[in-house]
Backbone as ProteinMPNN parsed JSONL, in Angstrom:
{"seq_chain_A": "MSGTGGFPNFNSLDPRRNPGLKPNWFIGVGAFFVALGVLAFLDTVLTTLASMVVIGVLLLMAGVAQLAQSFAHRGVPTSTQWLSALIGVLYILGGLLLIDEPVTGSIFLTAFLAGCLIFTGVARFVWAAGHRTIGNWWGFLLSGVVALLTGILVYATLPWSGLWLIGTFIAIELIIGGVSAIMFGVSLNKAERG", "coords_chain_A": {"N_chain_A": [[30.765, -88.323, -50.426], [28.841, -89.936, -51.446], [26.623, -92.511, -50.92], [25.514, -95.934, -50.503], [24.997, -97.626, -53.569], [25.12, -95.313, -55.139], [23.549, -93.327, -54.264], [23.103, -90.269, -52.446], [24.756, -89.769, -49.192], [22.728, -89.337, -46.787], [23.099, -89.037, -44.007], [24.971, -86.944, -43.796], [23.327, -84.776, -43.727], [22.664, -84.527, -40.989], [22.595, -82.123, -38.326], [24.669, -82.34, -36.45], [26.712, -83.453, -37.783], [27.053, -81.783, -39.918], [27.252, -78.659, -39.604], [26.782, -76.571, -41.22], [23.987, -76.294, -41.829], [21.204, -74.383, -41.322], [18.893, -74.19, -39.043], [16.932, -72.224, -38.435], [16.767, -70.673, -40.838], [15.41, -72.334, -42.469], [12.88, -72.401, -41.212], [12.181, -69.763, -41.44], [11.948, -69.404, -44.227], [10.134, -71.149, -44.793], [7.872, -70.085, -43.352], [7.542, -67.76, -44.893], [6.973, -68.982, -47.277], [4.467, -70.047, -46.662], [3.018, -67.628, -46.06], [2.92, -66.538, -48.676], [1.438, -68.48, -49.871], [-1.006, -68.344, -48.567], [-1.711, -65.691, -49.426], [-2.019, -66.363, -52.145], [-4.232, -67.855, -51.938], [-6.201, -66.083, -51.251], [-6.88, -64.628, -53.418], [-7.327, -66.435, -56.025], [-7.866, -66.267, -58.679], [-6.397, -63.969, -59.579], [-3.903, -65.004, -58.936], [-3.762, -67.191, -60.722], [-4.063, -65.83, -63.296], [-1.571, -64.292, -63.167], [0.293, -66.2, -63.093], [-0.119, -67.256, -65.646], [1.007, -65.087, -67.151], [3.515, -65.077, -66.427], [4.46, -67.597, -67.394], [3.973, -66.925, -70.026], [5.997, -65.016, -70.42], [8.385, -66.518, -69.978], [8.066, -68.363, -72.021], [8.253, -66.642, -74.167], [10.992, -65.689, -73.849], [12.408, -68.07, -74.197], [11.66, -68.755, -76.736], [13.078, -66.588, -78.087], [15.884, -67.364, -77.533], [15.835, -69.813, -78.684], [15.395, -69.113, -81.443], [17.679, -67.484, -81.908], [19.645, -69.45, -81.444], [19.224, -71.189, -83.6], [20.104, -69.85, -85.77], [22.67, -69.527, -85.291], [24.323, -71.644, -86.072], [26.048, -72.237, -88.686], [26.812, -74.367, -90.546], [24.931, -76.226, -90.548], [22.324, -78.162, -92.356], [20.031, -76.207, -94.427], [17.312, -76.852, -94.109], [17.069, -78.078, -91.555], [17.874, -75.948, -89.982], [15.855, -74.063, -90.523], [13.57, -75.42, -89.461], [14.368, -75.441, -86.805], [14.246, -72.883, -86.355], [11.502, -72.311, -86.712], [10.431, -73.602, -84.429], [11.36, -71.779, -82.46], [9.891, -69.403, -83.38], [7.191, -70.424, -82.935], [7.304, -70.706, -79.976], [7.691, -68.014, -79.355], [5.269, -66.953, -80.345], [3.311, -68.471, -78.774], [4.05, -67.678, -76.328], [3.529, -64.686, -76.613], [0.688, -64.928, -76.982], [-0.131, -66.033, -74.529], [0.604, -63.829, -72.794], [-0.931, -61.733, -73.868], [-3.426, -62.945, -73.657], [-4.365, -64.171, -70.914], [-6.432, -65.181, -69.592], [-7.76, -66.866, -71.513], [-5.482, -68.591, -71.894], [-5.333, -69.817, -69.389], [-7.648, -71.238, -69.255], [-7.276, -72.893, -71.39], [-5.099, -74.354, -70.527], [-6.178, -75.498, -68.18], [-8.07, -77.264, -69.223], [-6.603, -78.905, -70.702], [-5.185, -80.271, -68.421], [-7.442, -81.365, -67.318], [-8.082, -83.304, -69.364], [-5.609, -84.817, -69.079], [-6.073, -85.832, -66.465], [-8.424, -87.355, -66.857], [-7.619, -89.241, -68.648], [-5.532, -90.464, -67.112], [-7.021, -91.595, -65.113], [-8.724, -93.394, -66.461], [-6.698, -95.178, -67.38], [-5.319, -96.187, -64.992], [-7.611, -97.408, -64.025], [-7.913, -99.492, -65.963], [-5.512, -100.818, -65.675], [-5.587, -101.755, -62.924], [-7.865, -103.317, -63.236], [-6.855, -105.441, -64.778], [-4.997, -106.523, -62.964], [-6.231, -107.907, -60.854], [-5.524, -110.041, -59.36], [-3.559, -109.456, -57.546], [-2.694, -108.534, -54.563], [-4.242, -105.715, -52.891], [-4.985, -104.346, -55.253], [-7.22, -102.832, -55.493], [-6.604, -100.415, -54.479], [-5.288, -98.983, -56.572], [-7.387, -98.937, -58.313], [-9.343, -97.374, -56.946], [-7.789, -94.954, -56.907], [-7.816, -94.41, -59.65], [-10.521, -94.084, -60.096], [-10.771, -91.725, -58.484], [-9.197, -89.891, -59.919], [-10.334, -89.878, -62.476], [-13.05, -88.952, -61.981], [-12.272, -86.361, -60.833], [-11.192, -85.148, -63.098], [-13.346, -85.242, -64.893], [-15.012, -83.62, -63.352], [-13.511, -81.013, -63.318], [-13.486, -80.497, -66.133], [-16.261, -80.423, -66.609], [-16.791, -77.981, -65.349], [-15.666, -76.04, -66.697], [-15.748, -72.818, -68.259], [-15.171, -71.725, -65.843], [-13.66, -72.978, -63.919], [-11.175, -72.859, -65.035], [-10.31, -70.452, -64.214], [-9.687, -70.255, -61.667], [-8.443, -72.603, -60.833], [-5.75, -73.295, -61.268], [-4.385, -71.278, -59.857], [-5.216, -72.167, -57.399], [-3.989, -74.549, -57.031], [-1.372, -73.645, -57.09], [-1.158, -72.047, -54.762], [-1.758, -74.034, -52.839], [0.465, -75.695, -53.007], [2.598, -73.931, -52.375], [1.82, -73.518, -49.606], [2.056, -76.138, -48.523], [4.758, -76.671, -49.185], [5.916, -74.627, -47.712], [5.086, -75.458, -45.004], [6.34, -77.981, -44.826], [8.927, -77.278, -44.858], [9.129, -75.564, -42.488], [8.614, -77.525, -40.623], [10.846, -79.263, -41.001], [12.993, -77.453, -40.275], [12.311, -77.138, -37.609], [12.748, -79.79, -36.729], [15.541, -79.867, -37.163], [16.455, -78.191, -35.292], [15.671, -79.484, -32.928], [17.246, -81.798, -33.263], [19.786, -80.582, -33.028], [19.883, -79.888, -30.392], [19.58, -82.269, -29.285]], "CA_chain_A": [[29.444, -87.922, -50.261], [27.767, -90.852, -51.917], [26.198, -93.673, -50.148], [25.403, -97.07, -51.242], [24.146, -97.578, -54.824], [25.198, -94.051, -56.011], [22.597, -92.542, -53.579], [23.729, -89.426, -51.553], [24.784, -90.095, -47.867], [21.908, -88.504, -46.137], [23.749, -88.75, -42.722], [25.473, -85.586, -43.857], [22.229, -83.72, -43.267], [22.533, -84.388, -39.556], [23.275, -80.949, -37.938], [25.855, -82.535, -35.667], [27.741, -83.7, -38.769], [26.986, -80.724, -40.917], [26.884, -77.549, -38.902], [26.427, -75.489, -42.082], [22.672, -76.242, -41.913], [20.722, -73.337, -40.393], [17.453, -74.352, -38.868], [15.951, -71.025, -38.496], [16.601, -70.298, -42.228], [14.364, -73.124, -42.994], [11.696, -71.946, -40.615], [11.818, -68.47, -41.931], [11.695, -69.503, -45.579], [8.857, -71.856, -44.675], [6.92, -69.104, -42.988], [7.352, -66.832, -46.079], [6.061, -69.581, -48.413], [2.982, -70.217, -46.103], [2.377, -66.419, -46.151], [2.701, -66.262, -50.021], [0.427, -69.358, -50.203], [-2.383, -67.514, -47.989], [-2.059, -64.564, -50.102], [-2.561, -66.76, -53.24], [-5.583, -68.362, -51.739], [-7.117, -64.917, -51.115], [-7.262, -64.433, -54.913], [-6.833, -67.425, -56.798], [-8.015, -65.895, -60.099], [-5.296, -63.251, -59.813], [-2.599, -65.886, -59.142], [-3.934, -67.857, -61.975], [-3.554, -65.056, -64.368], [-0.261, -63.819, -62.938], [1.164, -67.491, -63.513], [-0.071, -67.44, -67.181], [1.831, -64.029, -67.86], [4.878, -65.544, -66.219], [4.653, -68.586, -68.327], [4.141, -66.503, -71.439], [7.333, -64.305, -70.528], [9.373, -67.531, -70.16], [8.099, -69.065, -73.438], [8.937, -65.61, -75.159], [12.497, -65.791, -73.724], [12.827, -69.398, -74.683], [11.677, -68.523, -78.179], [14.178, -65.772, -78.666], [16.933, -68.131, -77.452], [15.656, -70.909, -79.751], [15.628, -68.492, -82.681], [19.135, -67.141, -81.941], [20.502, -70.683, -81.585], [18.875, -71.778, -84.855], [20.873, -69.166, -86.799], [24.077, -69.35, -84.898], [25.036, -72.644, -86.525], [26.034, -72.013, -90.362], [27.217, -75.455, -91.179], [23.938, -77.393, -90.632], [21.445, -78.107, -93.482], [19.073, -75.314, -94.22], [15.86, -77.334, -93.624], [17.114, -78.242, -90.23], [18.042, -74.65, -89.444], [14.552, -73.376, -90.587], [12.766, -76.124, -88.535], [14.687, -74.968, -85.479], [13.802, -71.372, -86.153], [10.148, -72.272, -86.668], [10.163, -73.939, -83.172], [11.547, -70.544, -81.814], [8.795, -68.544, -83.571], [6.059, -70.912, -82.241], [7.355, -70.357, -78.565], [7.423, -66.652, -79.177], [3.912, -66.845, -80.532], [2.743, -68.929, -77.689], [4.34, -66.635, -75.107], [2.784, -63.529, -76.707], [-0.717, -65.185, -76.737], [-0.491, -66.209, -73.112], [0.661, -62.54, -72.202], [-1.99, -61.03, -74.203], [-4.862, -63.541, -73.325], [-4.025, -64.929, -69.979], [-7.655, -65.97, -69.416], [-7.819, -67.941, -72.452], [-4.506, -69.521, -71.738], [-5.576, -70.66, -68.251], [-8.782, -72.159, -69.638], [-6.626, -73.975, -72.232], [-4.178, -75.293, -69.693], [-7.055, -76.242, -67.316], [-8.744, -78.266, -70.068], [-5.54, -79.942, -70.978], [-5.093, -80.851, -67.204], [-8.675, -82.124, -67.014], [-7.84, -84.447, -70.169], [-4.892, -85.642, -68.504], [-6.702, -86.609, -65.358], [-9.292, -88.351, -67.404], [-6.733, -90.226, -69.335], [-4.809, -91.11, -65.99], [-8.175, -92.348, -64.426], [-9.011, -94.524, -67.233], [-5.506, -96.042, -67.561], [-5.324, -96.811, -63.744], [-8.672, -98.443, -63.942], [-7.639, -100.655, -66.858], [-4.422, -101.464, -65.067], [-6.318, -102.339, -61.776], [-8.795, -104.4, -63.629], [-5.904, -106.446, -65.106], [-4.095, -107.111, -61.892], [-6.963, -108.242, -59.674], [-5.096, -111.152, -58.58], [-2.503, -108.892, -56.763], [-3.32, -107.791, -53.341], [-4.322, -104.28, -52.724], [-5.238, -103.811, -56.635], [-8.395, -101.878, -55.529], [-5.897, -99.03, -54.328], [-5.214, -98.328, -58.012], [-8.79, -98.898, -58.956], [-9.855, -96.132, -56.35], [-7.063, -93.767, -57.457], [-8.272, -94.054, -60.901], [-11.845, -93.366, -59.994], [-10.777, -90.32, -58.096], [-8.659, -89.049, -60.971], [-11.266, -89.777, -63.568], [-13.993, -87.962, -61.473], [-11.738, -85.088, -60.788], [-10.966, -84.805, -64.537], [-14.69, -84.847, -65.453], [-15.509, -82.297, -62.78], [-12.702, -80.046, -63.767], [-13.91, -80.325, -67.466], [-17.546, -79.868, -66.568], [-16.933, -76.68, -64.696], [-14.89, -74.985, -67.627], [-14.47, -72.129, -68.325], [-14.971, -71.029, -64.578], [-12.451, -73.749, -63.226], [-9.852, -72.326, -65.59], [-9.841, -68.988, -63.599], [-9.299, -70.436, -60.217], [-7.782, -73.962, -60.297], [-4.159, -73.26, -61.235], [-4.072, -70.521, -58.608], [-5.325, -72.915, -56.131], [-2.842, -75.485, -57.097], [-0.18, -72.763, -56.742], [-1.505, -71.72, -53.278], [-1.566, -75.343, -51.999], [1.977, -76.142, -53.183], [3.296, -73.004, -51.422], [1.509, -73.79, -48.245], [2.725, -77.433, -48.267], [6.236, -76.543, -49.146], [6.346, -74.05, -46.424], [4.82, -76.174, -43.77], [7.357, -78.998, -44.712], [10.32, -76.619, -44.479], [9.095, -75.273, -41.107], [8.858, -78.944, -39.853], [12.286, -79.723, -41.12], [13.735, -76.541, -39.554], [12.002, -77.549, -36.08], [13.462, -81.03, -36.355], [16.858, -79.489, -37.118], [16.54, -77.517, -34.076], [15.633, -80.487, -31.913], [18.504, -82.475, -33.342], [20.856, -79.853, -32.459], [19.783, -79.696, -28.978], [19.595, -83.526, -28.566]], "C_chain_A": [[28.481, -88.844, -50.721], [27.779, -91.888, -51.141], [26.159, -94.945, -50.858], [24.575, -97.082, -52.537], [24.062, -96.225, -55.526], [24.169, -93.033, -55.319], [23.418, -91.514, -52.576], [23.638, -90.022, -49.981], [23.936, -89.017, -47.038], [22.302, -88.219, -44.621], [24.459, -87.447, -42.693], [24.608, -84.441, -43.632], [22.063, -83.654, -41.763], [23.292, -83.124, -39.064], [24.372, -81.182, -37.109], [26.932, -82.734, -36.568], [28.018, -82.601, -39.816], [26.376, -79.394, -40.234], [26.476, -76.258, -39.751], [24.861, -75.448, -42.257], [22.121, -75.336, -40.77], [19.151, -73.567, -40.118], [16.505, -73.319, -38.999], [15.861, -70.416, -39.988], [15.331, -71.059, -42.753], [12.817, -72.814, -42.527], [11.298, -70.573, -41.219], [11.262, -68.477, -43.51], [10.288, -70.199, -45.705], [7.718, -70.909, -44.339], [6.659, -68.202, -44.143], [6.63, -67.636, -47.14], [4.607, -69.889, -47.834], [2.309, -68.873, -46.298], [1.818, -66.143, -47.722], [1.476, -67.365, -50.423], [-1.009, -68.906, -49.729], [-2.692, -66.554, -48.928], [-2.579, -65.208, -51.626], [-3.927, -67.335, -53.082], [-6.575, -67.227, -51.603], [-7.431, -64.527, -52.453], [-6.64, -65.314, -55.775], [-6.963, -67.221, -58.299], [-6.795, -65.019, -60.417], [-3.984, -64.088, -59.931], [-2.6, -66.87, -60.377], [-3.397, -66.969, -63.325], [-2.211, -64.586, -64.324], [0.716, -64.939, -63.472], [1.112, -67.429, -65.103], [0.9, -66.352, -67.865], [3.325, -64.457, -67.577], [5.244, -66.57, -67.183], [4.886, -67.972, -69.682], [5.656, -65.761, -71.482], [8.406, -65.378, -70.676], [9.279, -68.192, -71.528], [8.55, -67.92, -74.476], [10.451, -65.708, -75.073], [13.024, -66.897, -74.343], [12.851, -69.387, -76.179], [12.763, -67.787, -78.725], [15.432, -66.599, -78.601], [16.905, -69.139, -78.445], [16.104, -70.334, -81.111], [17.122, -68.059, -82.84], [20.09, -68.354, -82.182], [20.305, -71.119, -82.884], [19.741, -71.078, -85.98], [22.375, -68.979, -86.616], [25.008, -70.361, -85.5], [24.927, -72.486, -88.06], [26.339, -73.225, -91.057], [26.09, -76.499, -91.089], [23.079, -77.085, -91.828], [20.423, -77.046, -93.269], [17.632, -75.733, -93.698], [15.933, -77.609, -92.176], [17.124, -76.847, -89.369], [16.633, -73.928, -89.474], [13.455, -74.043, -89.572], [13.098, -75.656, -87.047], [14.176, -73.494, -85.216], [12.301, -71.302, -86.168], [9.566, -72.696, -85.249], [10.27, -72.496, -82.269], [10.306, -69.642, -82.059], [7.441, -69.115, -82.877], [6.058, -70.706, -80.636], [7.106, -68.959, -78.373], [5.945, -66.399, -79.361], [3.085, -67.31, -79.412], [2.815, -68.09, -76.462], [3.464, -65.303, -75.245], [1.393, -63.767, -76.551], [-0.988, -65.343, -75.256], [-0.291, -64.757, -72.284], [-0.488, -61.761, -72.546], [-3.335, -61.621, -73.772], [-4.651, -64.544, -72.267], [-5.336, -65.697, -69.451], [-7.862, -67.181, -70.307], [-6.781, -69.059, -72.23], [-4.693, -70.382, -70.548], [-6.645, -71.544, -68.389], [-8.263, -73.381, -70.441], [-5.974, -74.961, -71.452], [-5.029, -76.129, -68.755], [-7.882, -77.489, -67.966], [-7.894, -79.348, -70.524], [-5.22, -80.93, -69.561], [-6.227, -81.785, -66.876], [-8.62, -83.447, -68.02], [-6.826, -85.26, -69.557], [-5.417, -86.534, -67.393], [-7.715, -87.719, -65.717], [-8.573, -89.535, -67.935], [-6.064, -91.262, -68.117], [-5.853, -92.148, -65.323], [-8.455, -93.553, -65.095], [-7.855, -95.469, -67.292], [-5.217, -96.676, -66.279], [-6.487, -97.744, -63.497], [-8.498, -99.531, -64.783], [-6.52, -101.489, -66.085], [-4.769, -102.272, -63.877], [-7.145, -103.576, -62.303], [-7.913, -105.606, -64.173], [-5.01, -107.027, -64.222], [-4.864, -107.409, -60.742], [-6.388, -109.324, -58.765], [-4.019, -110.745, -57.546], [-3.16, -108.171, -55.688], [-3.277, -106.296, -53.515], [-4.603, -103.698, -54.246], [-6.254, -102.731, -56.542], [-7.817, -100.392, -55.197], [-5.8, -98.261, -55.715], [-6.492, -98.053, -58.423], [-9.42, -97.514, -58.243], [-9.165, -94.831, -56.857], [-7.413, -93.431, -58.74], [-9.675, -93.611, -60.889], [-11.808, -92.08, -59.66], [-10.149, -89.379, -59.258], [-9.654, -88.895, -62.123], [-12.308, -88.856, -63.073], [-13.422, -86.528, -61.314], [-11.533, -84.463, -62.227], [-12.282, -84.368, -64.966], [-15.193, -83.674, -64.585], [-14.877, -81.119, -63.085], [-13.201, -79.436, -65.221], [-15.175, -79.714, -67.342], [-17.717, -78.353, -66.19], [-16.184, -75.609, -65.555], [-16.001, -74.173, -68.105], [-14.178, -71.556, -66.868], [-13.744, -71.805, -63.726], [-11.246, -73.291, -63.755], [-9.381, -71.117, -64.975], [-9.273, -69.364, -62.33], [-8.416, -71.697, -60.024], [-6.3, -73.922, -60.364], [-3.679, -72.422, -60.137], [-4.188, -71.285, -57.417], [-4.351, -73.795, -55.901], [-1.625, -74.776, -56.525], [-0.08, -72.542, -55.269], [-1.168, -72.966, -52.447], [-0.169, -75.866, -52.033], [2.753, -75.214, -52.33], [3.096, -73.294, -49.903], [2.224, -75.088, -47.792], [4.237, -77.373, -48.209], [6.652, -75.843, -47.946], [6.205, -74.794, -45.096], [5.979, -77.242, -43.613], [8.614, -78.279, -44.341], [10.242, -76.231, -42.919], [9.337, -76.448, -40.232], [10.129, -79.269, -40.002], [13.186, -78.791, -40.356], [13.658, -76.784, -37.939], [12.746, -78.776, -35.777], [14.871, -80.815, -36.34], [17.117, -79.036, -35.84], [16.584, -78.607, -32.847], [16.774, -81.543, -32.062], [19.748, -81.863, -32.835], [21.114, -79.886, -30.876], [20.082, -81.34, -28.328], [20.917, -84.336, -28.825]], "O_chain_A": [[27.3, -88.633, -50.447], [28.837, -92.266, -50.637], [26.829, -95.011, -51.888], [23.473, -96.533, -52.524], [23.174, -95.958, -56.335], [23.997, -91.939, -55.855], [24.364, -91.98, -51.939], [22.645, -90.632, -49.583], [24.442, -87.954, -46.677], [21.842, -87.225, -44.06], [24.556, -86.853, -41.619], [25.033, -83.312, -43.386], [21.355, -82.766, -41.288], [24.49, -83.012, -39.324], [25.138, -80.227, -36.974], [28.04, -82.281, -36.281], [29.063, -82.545, -40.465], [25.179, -79.118, -40.315], [26.005, -75.219, -39.289], [24.445, -74.474, -42.885], [22.44, -75.441, -39.585], [18.292, -73.162, -40.901], [15.425, -73.456, -39.574], [14.9, -69.703, -40.278], [14.403, -70.509, -43.346], [11.815, -72.935, -43.232], [10.115, -70.333, -41.459], [10.368, -67.743, -43.933], [9.453, -69.883, -46.552], [6.683, -70.943, -45.004], [5.485, -67.891, -44.345], [5.775, -67.098, -47.844], [3.655, -69.958, -48.612], [1.134, -68.864, -46.667], [0.708, -65.697, -48.012], [0.638, -67.039, -51.264], [-2.014, -69.083, -50.417], [-3.857, -66.475, -49.319], [-3.464, -64.609, -52.238], [-4.72, -67.304, -54.024], [-7.76, -67.456, -51.848], [-8.528, -63.973, -52.527], [-5.537, -65.065, -56.263], [-6.294, -67.881, -59.094], [-6.164, -65.267, -61.444], [-3.149, -63.92, -60.82], [-1.567, -67.263, -60.92], [-2.557, -67.335, -64.147], [-1.628, -64.45, -65.4], [1.721, -64.696, -64.14], [2.138, -67.533, -65.775], [1.497, -66.596, -68.914], [4.225, -64.22, -68.383], [6.307, -66.448, -67.793], [5.796, -68.357, -70.416], [6.396, -65.912, -72.454], [9.315, -65.162, -71.477], [10.297, -68.542, -72.125], [9.145, -68.227, -75.509], [11.127, -65.799, -76.098], [14.048, -66.781, -75.016], [13.777, -69.86, -76.838], [13.376, -68.206, -79.707], [16.118, -66.579, -79.623], [17.938, -69.355, -79.079], [16.965, -70.866, -81.813], [17.71, -68.304, -83.893], [21.078, -68.323, -82.916], [21.342, -71.499, -83.427], [20.044, -71.694, -87.002], [23.153, -68.472, -87.425], [26.224, -70.17, -85.529], [23.843, -72.594, -88.632], [26.133, -73.186, -92.27], [26.311, -77.62, -91.548], [23.051, -75.95, -92.303], [19.932, -76.89, -92.152], [16.941, -75.015, -92.976], [14.917, -77.4, -91.514], [16.515, -76.685, -88.311], [16.291, -73.248, -88.506], [12.617, -73.365, -88.976], [12.21, -75.515, -86.206], [13.794, -73.042, -84.136], [11.777, -70.303, -85.675], [8.467, -72.289, -84.871], [9.373, -72.166, -81.493], [9.714, -69.157, -81.095], [6.675, -68.333, -82.315], [4.994, -70.557, -80.035], [6.428, -68.582, -77.418], [5.383, -65.654, -78.558], [2.152, -66.588, -79.061], [1.866, -67.841, -75.72], [2.81, -64.848, -74.306], [0.76, -62.872, -75.99], [-1.994, -64.829, -74.765], [-0.933, -64.549, -71.255], [-1.065, -61.128, -71.662], [-4.288, -60.874, -73.546], [-4.728, -65.731, -72.581], [-5.207, -66.796, -68.911], [-8.097, -68.31, -69.877], [-7.076, -70.249, -72.34], [-4.302, -71.549, -70.575], [-6.658, -72.58, -67.724], [-8.636, -74.544, -70.285], [-6.16, -76.17, -71.583], [-4.723, -77.296, -68.515], [-8.257, -78.478, -67.336], [-8.295, -80.496, -70.718], [-5.047, -82.145, -69.652], [-6.044, -82.833, -66.257], [-9.037, -84.528, -67.607], [-7.091, -86.458, -69.463], [-5.246, -87.753, -67.372], [-7.854, -88.76, -65.076], [-8.918, -90.687, -67.672], [-6.07, -92.492, -68.157], [-5.561, -93.313, -65.055], [-8.458, -94.637, -64.511], [-8.151, -96.663, -67.243], [-4.82, -97.836, -66.392], [-6.341, -98.765, -62.824], [-8.933, -100.607, -64.371], [-6.642, -102.7, -65.907], [-4.304, -103.408, -63.775], [-7.047, -104.692, -61.793], [-8.331, -106.745, -63.968], [-4.279, -107.949, -64.583], [-4.347, -107.237, -59.638], [-6.738, -109.465, -57.593], [-3.6, -111.583, -56.748], [-4.042, -107.332, -55.866], [-2.413, -105.721, -54.178], [-4.408, -102.49, -54.382], [-6.243, -101.799, -57.346], [-8.4, -99.366, -55.55], [-6.189, -97.106, -55.884], [-6.74, -96.943, -58.894], [-9.942, -96.656, -58.955], [-9.795, -93.821, -57.172], [-7.362, -92.246, -59.069], [-10.003, -92.742, -61.697], [-12.52, -91.247, -60.222], [-10.585, -88.247, -59.465], [-9.763, -87.802, -62.679], [-12.491, -87.873, -63.792], [-14.113, -85.572, -61.666], [-11.739, -83.26, -62.394], [-12.421, -83.22, -65.387], [-15.795, -82.765, -65.158], [-15.583, -80.112, -63.15], [-13.305, -78.233, -65.459], [-15.354, -78.604, -67.844], [-18.61, -77.636, -66.638], [-16.095, -74.442, -65.172], [-17.094, -74.685, -68.351], [-13.112, -70.981, -66.649], [-13.001, -71.184, -62.966], [-10.251, -73.29, -63.03], [-8.225, -70.726, -65.135], [-8.307, -68.71, -61.936], [-7.688, -71.755, -59.033], [-5.649, -74.521, -59.508], [-2.678, -72.753, -59.502], [-3.4, -71.139, -56.483], [-3.831, -73.917, -54.791], [-0.959, -75.256, -55.608], [0.935, -72.813, -54.627], [-0.394, -72.918, -51.49], [0.285, -76.457, -51.054], [3.573, -75.708, -51.557], [4.025, -73.309, -49.096], [2.918, -75.092, -46.775], [4.886, -77.934, -47.326], [7.548, -76.267, -47.215], [7.071, -74.756, -44.222], [6.527, -77.423, -42.525], [9.321, -78.775, -43.464], [11.163, -76.534, -42.161], [10.108, -76.422, -39.273], [10.659, -79.636, -38.954], [14.148, -79.299, -39.781], [14.607, -76.675, -37.162], [13.344, -78.88, -34.706], [15.526, -81.505, -35.557], [18.077, -79.535, -35.252], [17.427, -78.556, -31.952], [17.207, -82.111, -31.06], [20.637, -82.518, -32.292], [22.193, -79.904, -30.285], [20.624, -81.594, -27.252], [21.086, -85.43, -28.286]]}, "name": "protein", "num_of_chains": 1, "seq": "MSGTGGFPNFNSLDPRRNPGLKPNWFIGVGAFFVALGVLAFLDTVLTTLASMVVIGVLLLMAGVAQLAQSFAHRGVPTSTQWLSALIGVLYILGGLLLIDEPVTGSIFLTAFLAGCLIFTGVARFVWAAGHRTIGNWWGFLLSGVVALLTGILVYATLPWSGLWLIGTFIAIELIIGGVSAIMFGVSLNKAERG"}
């Protein structure tokens, strides 16, 4: 199944060579994702808050697993064992805080995202400025400016952006994923007929 250089052989995705691919499944799942994305767009605040609760539950589960794992090993040094347990407790605490305060959690995560965008924008700007002798360096400069301005805009609109931004990103991802699955399914149908 491997192609050249360790990459998979994508010819095996050709429906004439792999009749196990079912185009209508891709189309159906894609339509379902698009519907979920539209629902998420209808109430981005609810989508944001629900995602914070889900992340909180996942952190809580990870913390319990980390705590159990830290005490499962009896032969390790006590300091290492307690450090591992502390990580589990912090996961649990973070999860409980997100479940209890999803609004605060979404604002915090949005502020973190704004900081990442600002840093990315500045880094791209500096990189582009240092590579002006290379063709199309301005593309990096432009992407840096866009990232920087987006980060500043998101940060300037806090706390309100914290309530809708994550839900909007989830809605966009669901719709784009759904549309791409539908397009892939349609292409598989055409390839089967052709």
